[in-house]
XYZ file of N, CA and C in Angstrom:
111
model
N -21.978 61.518 -39.768
C -20.736 61.760 -40.502
C -19.549 61.730 -39.544
N -18.552 60.955 -39.885
C -17.357 60.874 -39.046
C -16.701 62.246 -38.934
N -16.698 62.955 -40.050
C -16.071 64.282 -40.089
C -16.653 65.175 -39.006
N -17.976 65.286 -38.965
C -18.627 66.161 -37.994
C -18.363 65.711 -36.571
N -18.544 64.435 -36.292
C -18.397 63.943 -34.920
C -16.963 64.106 -34.422
N -15.997 63.745 -35.230
C -14.597 63.821 -34.792
C -14.130 65.264 -34.660
N -14.460 66.090 -35.648
C -14.012 67.481 -35.605
C -14.760 68.253 -34.541
N -16.024 67.944 -34.325
C -16.768 68.601 -33.249
C -16.094 68.309 -31.922
N -15.651 67.079 -31.744
C -14.969 66.695 -30.507
C -13.654 67.453 -30.362
N -12.884 67.483 -31.413
C -11.582 68.161 -31.360
C -11.761 69.659 -31.119
N -12.675 70.268 -31.844
C -12.883 71.709 -31.722
C -13.445 72.057 -30.355
N -14.251 71.194 -29.795
C -14.844 71.460 -28.484
C -13.765 71.478 -27.408
N -12.653 70.793 -27.663
C -11.562 70.776 -26.689
C -10.898 72.150 -26.611
N -10.924 72.890 -27.698
C -10.263 74.196 -27.736
C -11.269 75.346 -27.631
N -12.556 75.030 -27.590
C -13.562 76.083 -27.508
C -14.796 75.590 -26.777
N -15.291 76.393 -25.839
C -16.476 75.998 -25.085
C -17.739 76.557 -25.717
N -17.586 77.382 -26.743
C -18.749 77.995 -27.388
C -19.301 77.088 -28.479
N -20.580 76.788 -28.392
C -21.194 75.878 -29.360
C -21.110 76.436 -30.774
N -21.350 77.716 -30.922
C -21.324 78.319 -32.261
C -19.971 78.131 -32.918
N -18.902 78.385 -32.161
C -17.554 78.227 -32.720
C -17.276 76.763 -33.022
N -17.762 75.888 -32.166
C -17.543 74.459 -32.388
C -18.188 74.023 -33.688
N -19.430 74.430 -33.898
C -20.133 74.056 -35.127
C -19.448 74.652 -36.338
N -19.062 75.927 -36.238
C -18.394 76.588 -37.357
C -17.090 75.888 -37.699
N -16.330 75.549 -36.672
C -15.051 74.864 -36.869
C -15.266 73.561 -37.619
N -16.211 72.762 -37.151
C -16.481 71.476 -37.786
C -16.968 71.672 -39.219
N -17.867 72.634 -39.418
C -18.411 72.871 -40.754
C -17.324 73.292 -41.727
N -16.420 74.151 -41.286
C -15.341 74.610 -42.161
C -14.423 73.460 -42.558
N -14.039 72.642 -41.568
C -13.138 71.522 -41.871
C -13.830 70.484 -42.737
N -15.129 70.233 -42.484
C -15.858 69.267 -43.294
C -15.940 69.755 -44.731
N -16.140 71.046 -44.903
C -16.197 71.609 -46.251
C -14.869 71.411 -46.961
N -13.778 71.642 -46.246
C -12.452 71.469 -46.835
C -12.204 70.011 -47.195
N -12.612 69.104 -46.331
C -12.412 67.675 -46.592
C -13.218 67.241 -47.815
N -14.445 67.745 -47.921
C -15.279 67.372 -49.055
C -14.680 67.886 -50.358
N -14.095 69.074 -50.316
C -13.479 69.635 -51.525
C -12.272 68.813 -51.946
N -11.507 68.319 -50.964
C -10.323 67.528 -51.280
C -10.706 66.191 -51.912
N -11.866 65.668 -51.526
C -12.281 64.362 -52.051
C -12.754 64.457 -53.494
N -13.178 65.658 -53.908
C -13.693 65.811 -55.270
C -12.582 65.701 -56.308
């Protein structure tokens, strides 16, 4: 998924913690999916 890969990259720039990176990407992906509906 482009969403996960791109947001994971962006979030990793502002956070070195894997958990926060995954959470950040998951939250934004959820928001993007809701907007597409």
